[in-house]
Amino acid sequence: GALLLVERLHDPARGKLDLPGGFVDQQETAEDALRREVREETALELRTAAYLCSFPNRYDYRGVRYHTLDMFFVCTPHDASAARAADEAASISWRAPAAILPSELAFDSIRRAIARFIA
């Protein structure tokens, strides 16, 4: 029931908590992007991934506002003990969802997804 959070190494929202993730590359499925991004940021390989929900988001970067659709999955890693902060993550932490303060999170879409997960 714990969530793996990453502390953002770069802007936007540097220093805030985020869920592992990123942008989908061309010709890549959402599931493949999920596995790649989780591996790149946490060194984890996923055993399971089930779609939870999606929410629109605004991603302001270098003076440009990107409108994104953030997709959220509930995942189980093969070996949670292998987790470590990797590419673009300052640190990682496992947290109980109810113990995460909304003000700690980088984006509103993440706040909404965690609330959906808890519900």
GROMACS .gro file of N, CA and C in nm:
model
  357
    1GLY      N    1   0.079  -0.121   0.000
    1GLY     CA    2   0.000   0.000   0.000
    1GLY      C    3   0.082   0.127   0.000
    2ALA      N    4   0.215   0.117   0.002
    2ALA     CA    5   0.298   0.238   0.001
    2ALA      C    6   0.319   0.287  -0.143
    3LEU      N    7   0.336   0.417  -0.155
    3LEU     CA    8   0.365   0.477  -0.284
    3LEU      C    9   0.513   0.513  -0.290
    4LEU      N   10   0.572   0.491  -0.405
    4LEU     CA   11   0.711   0.530  -0.426
    4LEU      C   12   0.711   0.670  -0.485
    5LEU      N   13   0.769   0.764  -0.412
    5LEU     CA   14   0.776   0.903  -0.456
    5LEU      C   15   0.920   0.939  -0.488
    6VAL      N   16   0.935   1.027  -0.585
    6VAL     CA   17   1.068   1.078  -0.619
    6VAL      C   18   1.070   1.228  -0.591
    7GLU      N   19   1.182   1.274  -0.539
    7GLU     CA   20   1.202   1.418  -0.523
    7GLU      C   21   1.257   1.468  -0.655
    8ARG      N   22   1.191   1.569  -0.712
    8ARG     CA   23   1.229   1.619  -0.843
    8ARG      C   24   1.365   1.689  -0.836
    9LEU      N   25   1.453   1.650  -0.925
    9LEU     CA   26   1.588   1.706  -0.932
    9LEU      C   27   1.590   1.836  -1.012
   10HIS      N   28   1.496   1.852  -1.105
   10HIS     CA   29   1.494   1.967  -1.196
   10HIS      C   30   1.359   2.037  -1.192
   11ASP      N   31   1.358   2.161  -1.240
   11ASP     CA   32   1.233   2.232  -1.260
   11ASP      C   33   1.158   2.172  -1.378
   12PRO      N   34   1.030   2.184  -1.384
   12PRO     CA   35   0.947   2.257  -1.288
   12PRO      C   36   0.929   2.180  -1.157
   13ALA      N   37   0.906   2.256  -1.052
   13ALA     CA   38   0.877   2.201  -0.919
   13ALA      C   39   0.996   2.125  -0.859
   14ARG      N   40   1.116   2.172  -0.886
   14ARG     CA   41   1.236   2.110  -0.827
   14ARG      C   42   1.222   2.103  -0.675
   15GLY      N   43   1.256   1.988  -0.617
   15GLY     CA   44   1.248   1.968  -0.474
   15GLY      C   45   1.114   1.917  -0.424
   16LYS      N   46   1.012   1.923  -0.507
   16LYS     CA   47   0.880   1.871  -0.470
   16LYS      C   48   0.874   1.721  -0.499
   17LEU      N   49   0.775   1.657  -0.439
   17LEU     CA   50   0.757   1.513  -0.461
   17LEU      C   51   0.674   1.488  -0.585
   18ASP      N   52   0.706   1.380  -0.650
   18ASP     CA   53   0.642   1.341  -0.776
   18ASP      C   54   0.631   1.189  -0.777
   19LEU      N   55   0.551   1.138  -0.863
   19LEU     CA   56   0.548   0.995  -0.890
   19LEU      C   57   0.644   0.968  -1.005
   20PRO      N   58   0.708   0.852  -1.010
   20PRO     CA   59   0.795   0.823  -1.125
   20PRO      C   60   0.715   0.834  -1.254
   21GLY      N   61   0.773   0.898  -1.352
   21GLY     CA   62   0.702   0.911  -1.480
   21GLY      C   63   0.771   1.009  -1.571
   22GLY      N   64   0.707   1.034  -1.683
   22GLY     CA   65   0.764   1.126  -1.781
   22GLY      C   66   0.683   1.124  -1.907
   23PHE      N   67   0.744   1.167  -2.014
   23PHE     CA   68   0.676   1.180  -2.142
   23PHE      C   69   0.685   1.051  -2.222
   24VAL      N   70   0.583   1.026  -2.299
   24VAL     CA   71   0.578   0.910  -2.389
   24VAL      C   72   0.654   0.947  -2.516
   25ASP      N   73   0.747   0.862  -2.557
   25ASP     CA   74   0.821   0.883  -2.681
   25ASP      C   75   0.734   0.846  -2.801
   26GLN      N   76   0.770   0.899  -2.917
   26GLN     CA   77   0.698   0.863  -3.040
   26GLN      C   78   0.705   0.712  -3.061
   27GLN      N   79   0.595   0.655  -3.105
   27GLN     CA   80   0.583   0.513  -3.135
   27GLN      C   81   0.596   0.424  -3.010
   28GLU      N   82   0.576   0.481  -2.892
   28GLU     CA   83   0.586   0.408  -2.767
   28GLU      C   84   0.446   0.400  -2.705
   29THR      N   85   0.411   0.286  -2.649
   29THR     CA   86   0.283   0.273  -2.581
   29THR      C   87   0.293   0.336  -2.441
   30ALA      N   88   0.179   0.366  -2.381
   30ALA     CA   89   0.178   0.419  -2.245
   30ALA      C   90   0.242   0.319  -2.149
   31GLU      N   91   0.214   0.190  -2.168
   31GLU     CA   92   0.270   0.087  -2.080
   31GLU      C   93   0.421   0.077  -2.094
   32ASP      N   94   0.471   0.085  -2.217
   32ASP     CA   95   0.616   0.081  -2.238
   32ASP      C   96   0.683   0.205  -2.179
   33ALA      N   97   0.619   0.322  -2.196
   33ALA     CA   98   0.674   0.444  -2.138
   33ALA      C   99   0.676   0.435  -1.986
   34LEU      N  100   0.572   0.380  -1.928
   34LEU     CA  101   0.566   0.361  -1.783
   34LEU      C  102   0.683   0.277  -1.735
   35ARG      N  103   0.704   0.162  -1.797
   35ARG     CA  104   0.814   0.074  -1.756
   35ARG      C  105   0.950   0.142  -1.773
   36ARG      N  106   0.968   0.212  -1.884
   36ARG     CA  107   1.095   0.281  -1.911
   36ARG      C  108   1.119   0.392  -1.808
   37GLU      N  109   1.019   0.475  -1.785
   37GLU     CA  110   1.036   0.588  -1.693
   37GLU      C  111   1.060   0.541  -1.550
   38VAL      N  112   0.988   0.438  -1.505
   38VAL     CA  113   1.009   0.385  -1.370
   38VAL      C  114   1.151   0.330  -1.359
   39ARG      N  115   1.196   0.258  -1.460
   39ARG     CA  116   1.333   0.204  -1.460
   39ARG      C  117   1.436   0.318  -1.457
   40GLU      N  118   1.415   0.422  -1.541
   40GLU     CA  119   1.510   0.533  -1.548
   40GLU      C  120   1.520   0.612  -1.417
   41GLU      N  121   1.408   0.629  -1.347
   41GLU     CA  122   1.407   0.713  -1.227
   41GLU      C  123   1.432   0.636  -1.097
   42THR      N  124   1.399   0.506  -1.095
   42THR     CA  125   1.406   0.431  -0.968
   42THR      C  126   1.483   0.300  -0.978
   43ALA      N  127   1.527   0.261  -1.097
   43ALA     CA  128   1.598   0.135  -1.122
   43ALA      C  129   1.510   0.012  -1.100
   44LEU      N  130   1.380   0.030  -1.087
   44LEU     CA  131   1.290  -0.084  -1.065
   44LEU      C  132   1.236  -0.140  -1.196
   45GLU      N  133   1.219  -0.270  -1.199
   45GLU     CA  134   1.148  -0.338  -1.306
   45GLU      C  135   1.009  -0.373  -1.253
   46LEU      N  136   0.908  -0.349  -1.334
   46LEU     CA  137   0.771  -0.372  -1.290
   46LEU      C  138   0.724  -0.513  -1.319
   47ARG      N  139   0.656  -0.571  -1.221
   47ARG     CA  140   0.593  -0.701  -1.238
   47ARG      C  141   0.451  -0.683  -1.291
   48THR      N  142   0.377  -0.588  -1.233
   48THR     CA  143   0.240  -0.561  -1.277
   48THR      C  144   0.219  -0.411  -1.289
   49ALA      N  145   0.124  -0.374  -1.374
   49ALA     CA  146   0.083  -0.235  -1.389
   49ALA      C  147  -0.063  -0.234  -1.433
   50ALA      N  148  -0.147  -0.169  -1.354
   50ALA     CA  149  -0.290  -0.160  -1.385
   50ALA      C  150  -0.330  -0.012  -1.389
   51TYR      N  151  -0.399   0.025  -1.494
   51TYR     CA  152  -0.442   0.164  -1.511
   51TYR      C  153  -0.533   0.205  -1.395
   52LEU      N  154  -0.510   0.325  -1.340
   52LEU     CA  155  -0.593   0.380  -1.234
   52LEU      C  156  -0.682   0.493  -1.284
   53CYS      N  157  -0.622   0.597  -1.343
   53CYS     CA  158  -0.700   0.713  -1.388
   53CYS      C  159  -0.608   0.807  -1.467
   54SER      N  160  -0.668   0.915  -1.516
   54SER     CA  161  -0.589   1.020  -1.581
   54SER      C  162  -0.647   1.156  -1.546
   55PHE      N  163  -0.560   1.257  -1.549
   55PHE     CA  164  -0.602   1.395  -1.523
   55PHE      C  165  -0.521   1.488  -1.611
   56PRO      N  166  -0.583   1.596  -1.659
   56PRO     CA  167  -0.506   1.695  -1.734
   56PRO      C  168  -0.411   1.769  -1.640
   57ASN      N  169  -0.304   1.821  -1.697
   57ASN     CA  170  -0.203   1.891  -1.619
   57ASN      C  171  -0.145   2.003  -1.704
   58ARG      N  172  -0.091   2.103  -1.635
   58ARG     CA  173  -0.012   2.208  -1.701
   58ARG      C  174   0.132   2.189  -1.657
   59TYR      N  175   0.221   2.187  -1.753
   59TYR     CA  176   0.363   2.164  -1.727
   59TYR      C  177   0.439   2.284  -1.783
   60ASP      N  178   0.478   2.378  -1.697
   60ASP     CA  179   0.548   2.499  -1.739
   60ASP      C  180   0.698   2.473  -1.736
   61TYR      N  181   0.761   2.486  -1.853
   61TYR     CA  182   0.903   2.457  -1.864
   61TYR      C  183   0.969   2.555  -1.960
   62ARG      N  184   1.067   2.629  -1.908
   62ARG     CA  185   1.145   2.726  -1.987
   62ARG      C  186   1.055   2.823  -2.063
   63GLY      N  187   0.955   2.875  -1.993
   63GLY     CA  188   0.868   2.975  -2.051
   63GLY      C  189   0.760   2.923  -2.143
   64VAL      N  190   0.750   2.793  -2.157
   64VAL     CA  191   0.647   2.733  -2.243
   64VAL      C  192   0.551   2.653  -2.155
   65ARG      N  193   0.422   2.671  -2.176
   65ARG     CA  194   0.322   2.593  -2.102
   65ARG      C  195   0.276   2.477  -2.191
   66TYR      N  196   0.301   2.356  -2.141
   66TYR     CA  197   0.259   2.235  -2.210
   66TYR      C  198   0.133   2.184  -2.141
   67HIS      N  199   0.034   2.150  -2.219
   67HIS     CA  200  -0.087   2.089  -2.165
   67HIS      C  201  -0.073   1.938  -2.187
   68THR      N  202  -0.073   1.865  -2.077
   68THR     CA  203  -0.050   1.721  -2.083
   68THR      C  204  -0.170   1.646  -2.027
   69LEU      N  205  -0.173   1.519  -2.056
   69LEU     CA  206  -0.268   1.427  -1.993
   69LEU      C  207  -0.185   1.329  -1.914
   70ASP      N  208  -0.192   1.338  -1.782
   70ASP     CA  209  -0.113   1.251  -1.695
   70ASP      C  210  -0.191   1.123  -1.666
   71MET      N  211  -0.131   1.009  -1.696
   71MET     CA  212  -0.193   0.879  -1.674
   71MET      C  213  -0.128   0.814  -1.553
   72PHE      N  214  -0.210   0.753  -1.469
   72PHE     CA  215  -0.163   0.694  -1.345
   72PHE      C  216  -0.193   0.546  -1.342
   73PHE      N  217  -0.096   0.469  -1.294
   73PHE     CA  218  -0.106   0.324  -1.287
   73PHE      C  219  -0.072   0.278  -1.146
   74VAL      N  220  -0.132   0.171  -1.103
   74VAL     CA  221  -0.096   0.106  -0.977
   74VAL      C  222  -0.003  -0.009  -1.016
   75CYS      N  223   0.117  -0.007  -0.963
   75CYS     CA  224   0.221  -0.101  -1.007
   75CYS      C  225   0.278  -0.180  -0.890
   76THR      N  226   0.332  -0.296  -0.923
   76THR     CA  227   0.406  -0.377  -0.829
   76THR      C  228   0.541  -0.409  -0.891
   77PRO      N  229   0.650  -0.377  -0.820
   77PRO     CA  230   0.782  -0.409  -0.875
   77PRO      C  231   0.819  -0.554  -0.849
   78HIS      N  232   0.913  -0.606  -0.926
   78HIS     CA  233   0.966  -0.740  -0.901
   78HIS      C  234   1.036  -0.744  -0.766
   79ASP      N  235   1.117  -0.642  -0.736
   79ASP     CA  236   1.196  -0.640  -0.613
   79ASP      C  237   1.202  -0.497  -0.562
   80ALA      N  238   1.112  -0.461  -0.468
   80ALA     CA  239   1.106  -0.324  -0.417
   80ALA      C  240   1.236  -0.282  -0.349
   81SER      N  241   1.312  -0.377  -0.297
   81SER     CA  242   1.437  -0.343  -0.228
   81SER      C  243   1.544  -0.291  -0.324
   82ALA      N  244   1.523  -0.308  -0.455
   82ALA     CA  245   1.620  -0.260  -0.554
   82ALA      C  246   1.602  -0.112  -0.587
   83ALA      N  247   1.501  -0.049  -0.530
   83ALA     CA  248   1.472   0.091  -0.563
   83ALA      C  249   1.587   0.182  -0.518
   84ARG      N  250   1.622   0.275  -0.607
   84ARG     CA  251   1.723   0.376  -0.576
   84ARG      C  252   1.696   0.498  -0.663
   85ALA      N  253   1.739   0.613  -0.617
   85ALA     CA  254   1.724   0.735  -0.696
   85ALA      C  255   1.817   0.725  -0.816
   86ALA      N  256   1.761   0.740  -0.933
   86ALA     CA  257   1.839   0.732  -1.056
   86ALA      C  258   1.818   0.862  -1.135
   87ASP      N  259   1.817   0.854  -1.266
   87ASP     CA  260   1.807   0.968  -1.356
   87ASP      C  261   1.693   1.061  -1.317
   88GLU      N  262   1.723   1.190  -1.299
   88GLU     CA  263   1.626   1.296  -1.273
   88GLU      C  264   1.555   1.287  -1.138
   89ALA      N  265   1.602   1.203  -1.047
   89ALA     CA  266   1.545   1.193  -0.913
   89ALA      C  267   1.652   1.229  -0.811
   90ALA      N  268   1.624   1.331  -0.728
   90ALA     CA  269   1.719   1.368  -0.624
   90ALA      C  270   1.721   1.263  -0.514
   91SER      N  271   1.604   1.207  -0.485
   91SER     CA  272   1.592   1.102  -0.384
   91SER      C  273   1.460   1.029  -0.408
   92ILE      N  274   1.444   0.916  -0.341
   92ILE     CA  275   1.318   0.843  -0.346
   92ILE      C  276   1.275   0.809  -0.204
   93SER      N  277   1.146   0.787  -0.186
   93SER     CA  278   1.096   0.744  -0.055
   93SER      C  279   0.965   0.668  -0.074
   94TRP      N  280   0.946   0.568   0.010
   94TRP     CA  281   0.821   0.494   0.014
   94TRP      C  282   0.735   0.560   0.122
   95ARG      N  283   0.612   0.597   0.089
   95ARG     CA  284   0.526   0.666   0.185
   95ARG      C  285   0.385   0.607   0.183
   96ALA      N  286   0.323   0.604   0.298
   96ALA     CA  287   0.181   0.568   0.306
   96ALA      C  288   0.102   0.681   0.241
   97PRO      N  289   0.008   0.650   0.152
   97PRO     CA  290  -0.066   0.756   0.082
   97PRO      C  291  -0.129   0.859   0.175
   98ALA      N  292  -0.186   0.816   0.285
   98ALA     CA  293  -0.253   0.908   0.377
   98ALA      C  294  -0.155   1.001   0.449
   99ALA      N  295  -0.026   0.968   0.448
   99ALA     CA  296   0.076   1.049   0.517
   99ALA      C  297   0.140   1.153   0.426
  100ILE      N  298   0.096   1.159   0.301
  100ILE     CA  299   0.154   1.254   0.206
  100ILE      C  300   0.074   1.383   0.211
  101LEU      N  301   0.142   1.492   0.239
  101LEU     CA  302   0.075   1.623   0.242
  101LEU      C  303   0.059   1.676   0.099
  102PRO      N  304  -0.059   1.723   0.063
  102PRO     CA  305  -0.078   1.777  -0.072
  102PRO      C  306   0.024   1.886  -0.108
  103SER      N  307   0.064   1.967  -0.012
  103SER     CA  308   0.160   2.075  -0.040
  103SER      C  309   0.299   2.024  -0.076
  104GLU      N  310   0.328   1.896  -0.047
  104GLU     CA  311   0.458   1.838  -0.081
  104GLU      C  312   0.467   1.798  -0.228
  105LEU      N  313   0.352   1.786  -0.294
  105LEU     CA  314   0.346   1.729  -0.428
  105LEU      C  315   0.366   1.834  -0.537
  106ALA      N  316   0.429   1.794  -0.645
  106ALA     CA  317   0.467   1.885  -0.752
  106ALA      C  318   0.349   1.935  -0.835
  107PHE      N  319   0.250   1.851  -0.858
  107PHE     CA  320   0.144   1.887  -0.952
  107PHE      C  321   0.006   1.850  -0.899
  108ASP      N  322  -0.093   1.928  -0.940
  108ASP     CA  323  -0.231   1.901  -0.898
  108ASP      C  324  -0.280   1.765  -0.946
  109SER      N  325  -0.237   1.725  -1.064
  109SER     CA  326  -0.282   1.595  -1.116
  109SER      C  327  -0.238   1.482  -1.023
  110ILE      N  328  -0.122   1.495  -0.961
  110ILE     CA  329  -0.074   1.393  -0.868
  110ILE      C  330  -0.158   1.393  -0.741
  111ARG      N  331  -0.192   1.513  -0.693
  111ARG     CA  332  -0.280   1.522  -0.575
  111ARG      C  333  -0.411   1.449  -0.601
  112ARG      N  334  -0.467   1.474  -0.718
  112ARG     CA  335  -0.596   1.414  -0.753
  112ARG      C  336  -0.584   1.262  -0.770
  113ALA      N  337  -0.476   1.215  -0.828
  113ALA     CA  338  -0.458   1.071  -0.849
  113ALA      C  339  -0.439   0.999  -0.715
  114ILE      N  340  -0.363   1.058  -0.624
  114ILE     CA  341  -0.343   0.996  -0.494
  114ILE      C  342  -0.475   0.991  -0.417
  115ALA      N  343  -0.554   1.097  -0.427
  115ALA     CA  344  -0.687   1.096  -0.364
  115ALA      C  345  -0.773   0.985  -0.423
  116ARG      N  346  -0.766   0.964  -0.553
  116ARG     CA  347  -0.842   0.856  -0.619
  116ARG      C  348  -0.791   0.720  -0.570
  117PHE      N  349  -0.659   0.705  -0.558
  117PHE     CA  350  -0.599   0.581  -0.511
  117PHE      C  351  -0.646   0.549  -0.369
  118ILE      N  352  -0.648   0.649  -0.282
  118ILE     CA  353  -0.691   0.630  -0.144
  118ILE      C  354  -0.839   0.590  -0.138
  119ALA      N  355  -0.919   0.654  -0.222
  119ALA     CA  356  -1.064   0.625  -0.224
  119ALA      C  357  -1.089   0.484  -0.273
   0.00000   0.00000   0.00000
